[in-house]
Amino acid sequence: MANAPHIALDSNASGVVDGRHIRALTFQSVRMEYLRRVIGESNLVTATGRALVVGSGRGLLARGIAGLGYEVVAADPSPAATTLALDADDGQDVTYLTTPAENLDLPASSFDLVYCADTLEITEQPDAVLTETARVLRPGGAFVYDTVNRTLVSRLIYLGAFQAFPGTRIMSRGRYAVQRFRRPGELAEALDRAGLSVKDVSAFKPRDARGLVRATRGRRHGTVTDGQLPELVGMVIKPQGRPVVTYLGYALRRA
């Protein structure tokens, strides 16, 4: 396609499609909804708490958590993402760091809440990520995450539609691979090895799969803006649902 958009991660250049940012925008509402639930169930004190977002990208989720009353650190391995996050900062209490999830440059037991975003489905070292996040959590602190299940449908969507098919491709090739997708049971075992006790797993998905396709195609062709994506896709949480593609969960750090 001669007029196909340029696809790149962590870029706001004119005409560029950044699938990572698209994902952050469409996931933001369910991430915040789920976080409010976790905070209530875990009795976390938002007014004085410290939170870390791992895989923070442009900082959208970090700023949302800061709006709940937390002092937030936003960590990402990409210097370009950190620059974009600083540019987008609106004066909330967020500190932006460039550091890999597998080796966080942060002190032990220093956070009440850690949210791992845009990380578990791309890392080749999930145990290292979980060990590091458990290390920086205080005992009793909450580890929250969202990720991609390993199913036929998730392969079709993430490896096919988002990463390969010309009409719907929004992500750089190689971002996702099937061996990096983990089933909830596999992730639960890894969480346990890291000293984290699983408390919940909840599926989430688009309100209507056809809306996701229309939104993705529209964004590629320039007829849909980033700001229109969340409403068009309409992600919803299914607490009792089987995670067909994406799921959220949380665990507490054991003493």
PDB file of C-alpha atoms in Angstrom:
ATOM      1  CA  MET A   1       0.000   0.000   0.000  1.00  0.00           C
ATOM      2  CA  ALA A   2       1.575   3.205  -1.164  1.00  0.00           C
ATOM      3  CA  ASN A   3      -0.389   5.334   1.273  1.00  0.00           C
ATOM      4  CA  ALA A   4      -0.010   3.026   4.267  1.00  0.00           C
ATOM      5  CA  PRO A   5       0.849   4.946   7.464  1.00  0.00           C
ATOM      6  CA  HIS A   6       4.246   4.664   9.073  1.00  0.00           C
ATOM      7  CA  ILE A   7       4.066   2.471  12.182  1.00  0.00           C
ATOM      8  CA  ALA A   8       6.442   3.204  15.044  1.00  0.00           C
ATOM      9  CA  LEU A   9       6.553   2.826  18.803  1.00  0.00           C
ATOM     10  CA  ASP A  10       6.765   5.854  21.083  1.00  0.00           C
ATOM     11  CA  SER A  11       6.416   8.472  18.361  1.00  0.00           C
ATOM     12  CA  ASN A  12       4.005  11.371  17.967  1.00  0.00           C
ATOM     13  CA  ALA A  13       5.330  12.428  14.562  1.00  0.00           C
ATOM     14  CA  SER A  14       2.763  13.497  11.992  1.00  0.00           C
ATOM     15  CA  GLY A  15       1.252  10.562  10.134  1.00  0.00           C
ATOM     16  CA  VAL A  16       2.711   7.929  12.461  1.00  0.00           C
ATOM     17  CA  VAL A  17       0.547   5.196  13.966  1.00  0.00           C
ATOM     18  CA  ASP A  18       1.813   4.195  17.416  1.00  0.00           C
ATOM     19  CA  GLY A  19       0.008   1.000  18.388  1.00  0.00           C
ATOM     20  CA  ARG A  20       1.432   1.119  21.875  1.00  0.00           C
ATOM     21  CA  HIS A  21      -0.214   4.468  22.549  1.00  0.00           C
ATOM     22  CA  ILE A  22      -3.448   3.307  20.895  1.00  0.00           C
ATOM     23  CA  ARG A  23      -3.492   0.368  23.291  1.00  0.00           C
ATOM     24  CA  ALA A  24      -2.894   2.608  26.305  1.00  0.00           C
ATOM     25  CA  LEU A  25      -5.762   4.878  25.313  1.00  0.00           C
ATOM     26  CA  THR A  26      -8.244   2.059  24.788  1.00  0.00           C
ATOM     27  CA  PHE A  27      -7.226   0.238  27.992  1.00  0.00           C
ATOM     28  CA  GLN A  28      -7.228   3.313  30.244  1.00  0.00           C
ATOM     29  CA  SER A  29     -10.856   3.152  31.384  1.00  0.00           C
ATOM     30  CA  VAL A  30     -10.788  -0.538  32.391  1.00  0.00           C
ATOM     31  CA  ARG A  31      -7.388  -0.145  34.020  1.00  0.00           C
ATOM     32  CA  MET A  32      -8.683   2.679  36.206  1.00  0.00           C
ATOM     33  CA  GLU A  33     -11.950   0.885  36.953  1.00  0.00           C
ATOM     34  CA  TYR A  34     -10.067  -2.228  38.033  1.00  0.00           C
ATOM     35  CA  LEU A  35      -7.593  -0.222  40.109  1.00  0.00           C
ATOM     36  CA  ARG A  36     -10.399   1.417  42.078  1.00  0.00           C
ATOM     37  CA  ARG A  37     -11.747  -2.036  42.855  1.00  0.00           C
ATOM     38  CA  VAL A  38      -8.316  -3.316  43.962  1.00  0.00           C
ATOM     39  CA  ILE A  39      -7.735  -0.267  46.140  1.00  0.00           C
ATOM     40  CA  GLY A  40     -11.060  -0.887  47.880  1.00  0.00           C
ATOM     41  CA  GLU A  41     -10.469  -4.609  48.386  1.00  0.00           C
ATOM     42  CA  SER A  42      -6.874  -4.144  49.549  1.00  0.00           C
ATOM     43  CA  ASN A  43      -7.580  -1.251  51.940  1.00  0.00           C
ATOM     44  CA  LEU A  44      -4.813   0.792  50.318  1.00  0.00           C
ATOM     45  CA  VAL A  45      -4.613   4.387  51.502  1.00  0.00           C
ATOM     46  CA  THR A  46      -4.543   6.616  48.438  1.00  0.00           C
ATOM     47  CA  ALA A  47      -3.888   9.900  50.206  1.00  0.00           C
ATOM     48  CA  THR A  48      -0.437   8.908  51.409  1.00  0.00           C
ATOM     49  CA  GLY A  49       0.432   5.939  49.204  1.00  0.00           C
ATOM     50  CA  ARG A  50       3.231   5.498  46.691  1.00  0.00           C
ATOM     51  CA  ALA A  51       2.595   3.785  43.372  1.00  0.00           C
ATOM     52  CA  LEU A  52       4.796   2.549  40.540  1.00  0.00           C
ATOM     53  CA  VAL A  53       3.721   2.026  36.940  1.00  0.00           C
ATOM     54  CA  VAL A  54       6.001  -0.406  35.095  1.00  0.00           C
ATOM     55  CA  GLY A  55       5.808  -0.049  31.315  1.00  0.00           C
ATOM     56  CA  SER A  56       4.290   3.414  31.648  1.00  0.00           C
ATOM     57  CA  GLY A  57       4.749   4.552  28.043  1.00  0.00           C
ATOM     58  CA  ARG A  58       3.603   8.149  27.644  1.00  0.00           C
ATOM     59  CA  GLY A  59       2.441   8.236  31.270  1.00  0.00           C
ATOM     60  CA  LEU A  60      -1.335   8.134  30.785  1.00  0.00           C
ATOM     61  CA  LEU A  61      -1.949   5.491  33.446  1.00  0.00           C
ATOM     62  CA  ALA A  62       0.590   7.036  35.829  1.00  0.00           C
ATOM     63  CA  ARG A  63      -1.222  10.364  35.682  1.00  0.00           C
ATOM     64  CA  GLY A  64      -4.548   8.611  36.229  1.00  0.00           C
ATOM     65  CA  ILE A  65      -3.206   6.949  39.384  1.00  0.00           C
ATOM     66  CA  ALA A  66      -1.773  10.272  40.564  1.00  0.00           C
ATOM     67  CA  GLY A  67      -5.298  11.644  40.250  1.00  0.00           C
ATOM     68  CA  LEU A  68      -6.397   9.089  42.860  1.00  0.00           C
ATOM     69  CA  GLY A  69      -4.027  10.632  45.393  1.00  0.00           C
ATOM     70  CA  TYR A  70      -0.868   8.588  44.975  1.00  0.00           C
ATOM     71  CA  GLU A  71       2.694   9.789  44.655  1.00  0.00           C
ATOM     72  CA  VAL A  72       3.621   8.000  41.414  1.00  0.00           C
ATOM     73  CA  VAL A  73       6.805   6.823  39.726  1.00  0.00           C
ATOM     74  CA  ALA A  74       6.422   5.995  36.023  1.00  0.00           C
ATOM     75  CA  ALA A  75       9.104   3.600  34.753  1.00  0.00           C
ATOM     76  CA  ASP A  76       9.675   2.624  31.135  1.00  0.00           C
ATOM     77  CA  PRO A  77      12.635   1.091  29.255  1.00  0.00           C
ATOM     78  CA  SER A  78      12.223   3.495  26.320  1.00  0.00           C
ATOM     79  CA  PRO A  79      13.921   6.915  26.493  1.00  0.00           C
ATOM     80  CA  ALA A  80      11.572   8.095  23.731  1.00  0.00           C
ATOM     81  CA  ALA A  81       8.546   7.128  25.832  1.00  0.00           C
ATOM     82  CA  THR A  82       9.969   8.974  28.842  1.00  0.00           C
ATOM     83  CA  THR A  83      10.438  12.105  26.732  1.00  0.00           C
ATOM     84  CA  LEU A  84       6.849  11.906  25.457  1.00  0.00           C
ATOM     85  CA  ALA A  85       5.580  11.373  29.013  1.00  0.00           C
ATOM     86  CA  LEU A  86       7.422  14.437  30.260  1.00  0.00           C
ATOM     87  CA  ASP A  87       6.014  16.473  27.363  1.00  0.00           C
ATOM     88  CA  ALA A  88       2.486  15.329  28.218  1.00  0.00           C
ATOM     89  CA  ASP A  89       2.816  15.889  31.982  1.00  0.00           C
ATOM     90  CA  ASP A  90       0.141  18.169  33.406  1.00  0.00           C
ATOM     91  CA  GLY A  91       1.768  18.959  36.729  1.00  0.00           C
ATOM     92  CA  GLN A  92       0.627  15.956  38.756  1.00  0.00           C
ATOM     93  CA  ASP A  93       2.896  14.238  41.265  1.00  0.00           C
ATOM     94  CA  VAL A  94       4.633  11.864  38.827  1.00  0.00           C
ATOM     95  CA  THR A  95       8.341  11.084  38.542  1.00  0.00           C
ATOM     96  CA  TYR A  96       9.422   9.643  35.175  1.00  0.00           C
ATOM     97  CA  LEU A  97      12.303   7.152  34.944  1.00  0.00           C
ATOM     98  CA  THR A  98      13.893   5.202  32.099  1.00  0.00           C
ATOM     99  CA  THR A  99      14.651   1.752  33.470  1.00  0.00           C
ATOM    100  CA  PRO A 100      13.980  -1.858  32.365  1.00  0.00           C
ATOM    101  CA  ALA A 101      11.237  -3.832  34.083  1.00  0.00           C
ATOM    102  CA  GLU A 102      13.615  -6.739  34.638  1.00  0.00           C
ATOM    103  CA  ASN A 103      16.058  -4.625  36.662  1.00  0.00           C
ATOM    104  CA  LEU A 104      14.302  -1.668  38.259  1.00  0.00           C
ATOM    105  CA  ASP A 105      16.602   0.992  39.618  1.00  0.00           C
ATOM    106  CA  LEU A 106      14.433   1.541  42.694  1.00  0.00           C
ATOM    107  CA  PRO A 107      14.727   0.738  46.429  1.00  0.00           C
ATOM    108  CA  ALA A 108      13.142  -2.333  47.996  1.00  0.00           C
ATOM    109  CA  SER A 109       9.751  -2.199  49.779  1.00  0.00           C
ATOM    110  CA  SER A 110       9.166   1.375  48.665  1.00  0.00           C
ATOM    111  CA  PHE A 111       5.714   1.152  47.025  1.00  0.00           C
ATOM    112  CA  ASP A 112       2.201   0.345  48.197  1.00  0.00           C
ATOM    113  CA  LEU A 113       0.957  -0.362  44.675  1.00  0.00           C
ATOM    114  CA  VAL A 114       2.613  -1.507  41.454  1.00  0.00           C
ATOM    115  CA  TYR A 115       0.800  -1.649  38.116  1.00  0.00           C
ATOM    116  CA  CYS A 116       2.548  -3.640  35.395  1.00  0.00           C
ATOM    117  CA  ALA A 117       1.326  -2.467  31.986  1.00  0.00           C
ATOM    118  CA  ASP A 118       2.490  -3.244  28.457  1.00  0.00           C
ATOM    119  CA  THR A 119       5.190  -5.539  29.840  1.00  0.00           C
ATOM    120  CA  LEU A 120       4.254  -9.132  30.680  1.00  0.00           C
ATOM    121  CA  GLU A 121       3.195  -9.902  27.096  1.00  0.00           C
ATOM    122  CA  ILE A 122       6.459  -8.633  25.598  1.00  0.00           C
ATOM    123  CA  THR A 123       9.139  -9.721  28.066  1.00  0.00           C
ATOM    124  CA  GLU A 124      11.191 -12.874  27.595  1.00  0.00           C
ATOM    125  CA  GLN A 125      11.912 -12.834  31.347  1.00  0.00           C
ATOM    126  CA  PRO A 126       8.582 -12.787  33.198  1.00  0.00           C
ATOM    127  CA  ASP A 127      10.094 -14.241  36.371  1.00  0.00           C
ATOM    128  CA  ALA A 128      12.651 -11.435  36.496  1.00  0.00           C
ATOM    129  CA  VAL A 129       9.908  -8.821  36.055  1.00  0.00           C
ATOM    130  CA  LEU A 130       7.766 -10.323  38.797  1.00  0.00           C
ATOM    131  CA  THR A 131      10.703 -10.740  41.175  1.00  0.00           C
ATOM    132  CA  GLU A 132      11.637  -7.091  40.702  1.00  0.00           C
ATOM    133  CA  THR A 133       8.101  -5.806  41.184  1.00  0.00           C
ATOM    134  CA  ALA A 134       7.719  -7.929  44.317  1.00  0.00           C
ATOM    135  CA  ARG A 135      11.031  -6.578  45.602  1.00  0.00           C
ATOM    136  CA  VAL A 136       9.932  -2.938  45.368  1.00  0.00           C
ATOM    137  CA  LEU A 137       6.519  -3.640  46.945  1.00  0.00           C
ATOM    138  CA  ARG A 138       6.066  -3.387  50.666  1.00  0.00           C
ATOM    139  CA  PRO A 139       4.641  -6.511  52.385  1.00  0.00           C
ATOM    140  CA  GLY A 140       0.887  -6.440  51.841  1.00  0.00           C
ATOM    141  CA  GLY A 141       1.241  -4.161  48.843  1.00  0.00           C
ATOM    142  CA  ALA A 142      -0.762  -4.830  45.683  1.00  0.00           C
ATOM    143  CA  PHE A 143       0.626  -5.901  42.324  1.00  0.00           C
ATOM    144  CA  VAL A 144      -1.835  -5.200  39.500  1.00  0.00           C
ATOM    145  CA  TYR A 145      -1.366  -6.140  35.866  1.00  0.00           C
ATOM    146  CA  ASP A 146      -3.025  -6.684  32.521  1.00  0.00           C
ATOM    147  CA  THR A 147      -1.747  -8.961  29.805  1.00  0.00           C
ATOM    148  CA  VAL A 148      -2.604 -11.243  26.885  1.00  0.00           C
ATOM    149  CA  ASN A 149      -3.764 -14.843  27.167  1.00  0.00           C
ATOM    150  CA  ARG A 150      -2.322 -17.479  24.837  1.00  0.00           C
ATOM    151  CA  THR A 151      -5.293 -18.666  22.770  1.00  0.00           C
ATOM    152  CA  LEU A 152      -6.132 -19.078  19.107  1.00  0.00           C
ATOM    153  CA  VAL A 153      -8.158 -15.868  19.209  1.00  0.00           C
ATOM    154  CA  SER A 154      -5.349 -13.858  20.827  1.00  0.00           C
ATOM    155  CA  ARG A 155      -2.958 -15.086  18.130  1.00  0.00           C
ATOM    156  CA  LEU A 156      -5.347 -14.006  15.397  1.00  0.00           C
ATOM    157  CA  ILE A 157      -5.782 -10.565  16.931  1.00  0.00           C
ATOM    158  CA  TYR A 158      -2.327  -9.687  18.255  1.00  0.00           C
ATOM    159  CA  LEU A 159      -0.113 -11.554  15.807  1.00  0.00           C
ATOM    160  CA  GLY A 160      -2.441 -11.281  12.835  1.00  0.00           C
ATOM    161  CA  ALA A 161      -4.716  -8.238  12.910  1.00  0.00           C
ATOM    162  CA  PHE A 162      -2.514  -5.892  14.946  1.00  0.00           C
ATOM    163  CA  GLN A 163       0.890  -6.940  13.682  1.00  0.00           C
ATOM    164  CA  ALA A 164       0.626  -8.509  10.209  1.00  0.00           C
ATOM    165  CA  PHE A 165      -2.604  -7.892   8.262  1.00  0.00           C
ATOM    166  CA  PRO A 166      -2.228  -4.741   6.084  1.00  0.00           C
ATOM    167  CA  GLY A 167      -5.732  -3.370   6.670  1.00  0.00           C
ATOM    168  CA  THR A 168      -5.592  -3.430  10.478  1.00  0.00           C
ATOM    169  CA  ARG A 169      -1.886  -3.410  11.330  1.00  0.00           C
ATOM    170  CA  ILE A 170      -1.028  -0.843  14.031  1.00  0.00           C
ATOM    171  CA  MET A 171       1.973  -2.407  15.772  1.00  0.00           C
ATOM    172  CA  SER A 172       5.638  -2.766  14.871  1.00  0.00           C
ATOM    173  CA  ARG A 173       6.494  -6.272  13.686  1.00  0.00           C
ATOM    174  CA  GLY A 174       8.032  -8.476  16.362  1.00  0.00           C
ATOM    175  CA  ARG A 175       6.461  -6.600  19.260  1.00  0.00           C
ATOM    176  CA  TYR A 176       4.418  -9.688  20.123  1.00  0.00           C
ATOM    177  CA  ALA A 177       5.246 -13.385  19.871  1.00  0.00           C
ATOM    178  CA  VAL A 178       3.157 -16.369  20.894  1.00  0.00           C
ATOM    179  CA  GLN A 179       5.680 -17.633  23.449  1.00  0.00           C
ATOM    180  CA  ARG A 180       5.370 -14.354  25.367  1.00  0.00           C
ATOM    181  CA  PHE A 181       1.627 -14.751  25.856  1.00  0.00           C
ATOM    182  CA  ARG A 182       0.844 -16.501  29.141  1.00  0.00           C
ATOM    183  CA  ARG A 183      -2.243 -18.312  30.293  1.00  0.00           C
ATOM    184  CA  PRO A 184      -3.672 -17.195  33.676  1.00  0.00           C
ATOM    185  CA  GLY A 185      -2.598 -20.444  35.329  1.00  0.00           C
ATOM    186  CA  GLU A 186       0.972 -20.073  34.117  1.00  0.00           C
ATOM    187  CA  LEU A 187       1.116 -16.508  35.351  1.00  0.00           C
ATOM    188  CA  ALA A 188      -0.353 -17.507  38.714  1.00  0.00           C
ATOM    189  CA  GLU A 189       2.499 -19.983  39.187  1.00  0.00           C
ATOM    190  CA  ALA A 190       5.067 -17.289  38.320  1.00  0.00           C
ATOM    191  CA  LEU A 191       3.429 -14.836  40.736  1.00  0.00           C
ATOM    192  CA  ASP A 192       3.595 -17.415  43.507  1.00  0.00           C
ATOM    193  CA  ARG A 193       7.300 -18.028  42.839  1.00  0.00           C
ATOM    194  CA  ALA A 194       7.882 -14.292  43.234  1.00  0.00           C
ATOM    195  CA  GLY A 195       6.168 -14.192  46.638  1.00  0.00           C
ATOM    196  CA  LEU A 196       2.886 -12.749  45.377  1.00  0.00           C
ATOM    197  CA  SER A 197      -0.469 -14.281  46.372  1.00  0.00           C
ATOM    198  CA  VAL A 198      -3.077 -14.192  43.596  1.00  0.00           C
ATOM    199  CA  LYS A 199      -6.392 -12.600  44.561  1.00  0.00           C
ATOM    200  CA  ASP A 200      -8.260 -12.174  41.285  1.00  0.00           C
ATOM    201  CA  VAL A 201      -8.247 -12.603  37.517  1.00  0.00           C
ATOM    202  CA  SER A 202     -10.817 -10.785  35.362  1.00  0.00           C
ATOM    203  CA  ALA A 203     -11.314 -10.847  31.617  1.00  0.00           C
ATOM    204  CA  PHE A 204     -11.818  -7.680  29.616  1.00  0.00           C
ATOM    205  CA  LYS A 205     -12.714  -7.132  25.992  1.00  0.00           C
ATOM    206  CA  PRO A 206     -14.193  -4.650  23.510  1.00  0.00           C
ATOM    207  CA  ARG A 207     -17.897  -3.916  23.871  1.00  0.00           C
ATOM    208  CA  ASP A 208     -18.296  -5.067  20.266  1.00  0.00           C
ATOM    209  CA  ALA A 209     -15.546  -6.752  18.232  1.00  0.00           C
ATOM    210  CA  ARG A 210     -16.830  -5.009  15.103  1.00  0.00           C
ATOM    211  CA  GLY A 211     -16.235  -1.659  16.784  1.00  0.00           C
ATOM    212  CA  LEU A 212     -12.624  -2.638  17.446  1.00  0.00           C
ATOM    213  CA  VAL A 213     -12.119  -3.488  13.768  1.00  0.00           C
ATOM    214  CA  ARG A 214     -13.745  -0.251  12.604  1.00  0.00           C
ATOM    215  CA  ALA A 215     -11.707   1.816  15.053  1.00  0.00           C
ATOM    216  CA  THR A 216      -8.449   0.118  14.069  1.00  0.00           C
ATOM    217  CA  ARG A 217      -9.066   0.536  10.341  1.00  0.00           C
ATOM    218  CA  GLY A 218     -10.185   4.118  10.845  1.00  0.00           C
ATOM    219  CA  ARG A 219      -7.072   5.004  12.812  1.00  0.00           C
ATOM    220  CA  ARG A 220      -4.871   3.494  10.126  1.00  0.00           C
ATOM    221  CA  HIS A 221      -6.613   5.453   7.387  1.00  0.00           C
ATOM    222  CA  GLY A 222      -6.715   8.732   9.301  1.00  0.00           C
ATOM    223  CA  THR A 223     -10.502   8.928   9.663  1.00  0.00           C
ATOM    224  CA  VAL A 224     -10.393   8.262  13.417  1.00  0.00           C
ATOM    225  CA  THR A 225      -8.288  10.244  15.883  1.00  0.00           C
ATOM    226  CA  ASP A 226      -6.586   8.931  18.995  1.00  0.00           C
ATOM    227  CA  GLY A 227      -9.111  10.787  21.125  1.00  0.00           C
ATOM    228  CA  GLN A 228     -12.042   8.983  19.493  1.00  0.00           C
ATOM    229  CA  LEU A 229     -10.662   5.487  20.051  1.00  0.00           C
ATOM    230  CA  PRO A 230     -11.733   4.779  23.663  1.00  0.00           C
ATOM    231  CA  GLU A 231     -15.425   5.402  22.982  1.00  0.00           C
ATOM    232  CA  LEU A 232     -15.403   3.531  19.666  1.00  0.00           C
ATOM    233  CA  VAL A 233     -13.762   0.440  21.183  1.00  0.00           C
ATOM    234  CA  GLY A 234     -15.500   0.569  24.583  1.00  0.00           C
ATOM    235  CA  MET A 235     -13.502  -1.912  26.666  1.00  0.00           C
ATOM    236  CA  VAL A 236     -15.512  -3.634  29.424  1.00  0.00           C
ATOM    237  CA  ILE A 237     -14.475  -5.856  32.350  1.00  0.00           C
ATOM    238  CA  LYS A 238     -15.995  -9.337  32.648  1.00  0.00           C
ATOM    239  CA  PRO A 239     -15.204 -10.400  36.248  1.00  0.00           C
ATOM    240  CA  GLN A 240     -16.590 -13.927  35.863  1.00  0.00           C
ATOM    241  CA  GLY A 241     -15.657 -14.316  32.224  1.00  0.00           C
ATOM    242  CA  ARG A 242     -13.033 -16.618  30.744  1.00  0.00           C
ATOM    243  CA  PRO A 243     -10.156 -14.501  29.362  1.00  0.00           C
ATOM    244  CA  VAL A 244     -10.260 -15.183  25.628  1.00  0.00           C
ATOM    245  CA  VAL A 245      -7.726 -12.486  24.720  1.00  0.00           C
ATOM    246  CA  THR A 246      -6.888  -9.999  27.484  1.00  0.00           C
ATOM    247  CA  TYR A 247      -7.183 -10.156  31.240  1.00  0.00           C
ATOM    248  CA  LEU A 248      -6.415  -8.165  34.379  1.00  0.00           C
ATOM    249  CA  GLY A 249      -5.445  -9.460  37.756  1.00  0.00           C
ATOM    250  CA  TYR A 250      -3.916  -8.589  41.085  1.00  0.00           C
ATOM    251  CA  ALA A 251      -1.884 -10.204  43.822  1.00  0.00           C
ATOM    252  CA  LEU A 252      -0.605  -9.176  47.240  1.00  0.00           C
ATOM    253  CA  ARG A 253       2.991  -9.388  48.350  1.00  0.00           C
ATOM    254  CA  ARG A 254       3.458 -11.899  51.118  1.00  0.00           C
ATOM    255  CA  ALA A 255       5.403 -10.896  54.214  1.00  0.00           C
TER     256      ALA A 255
END
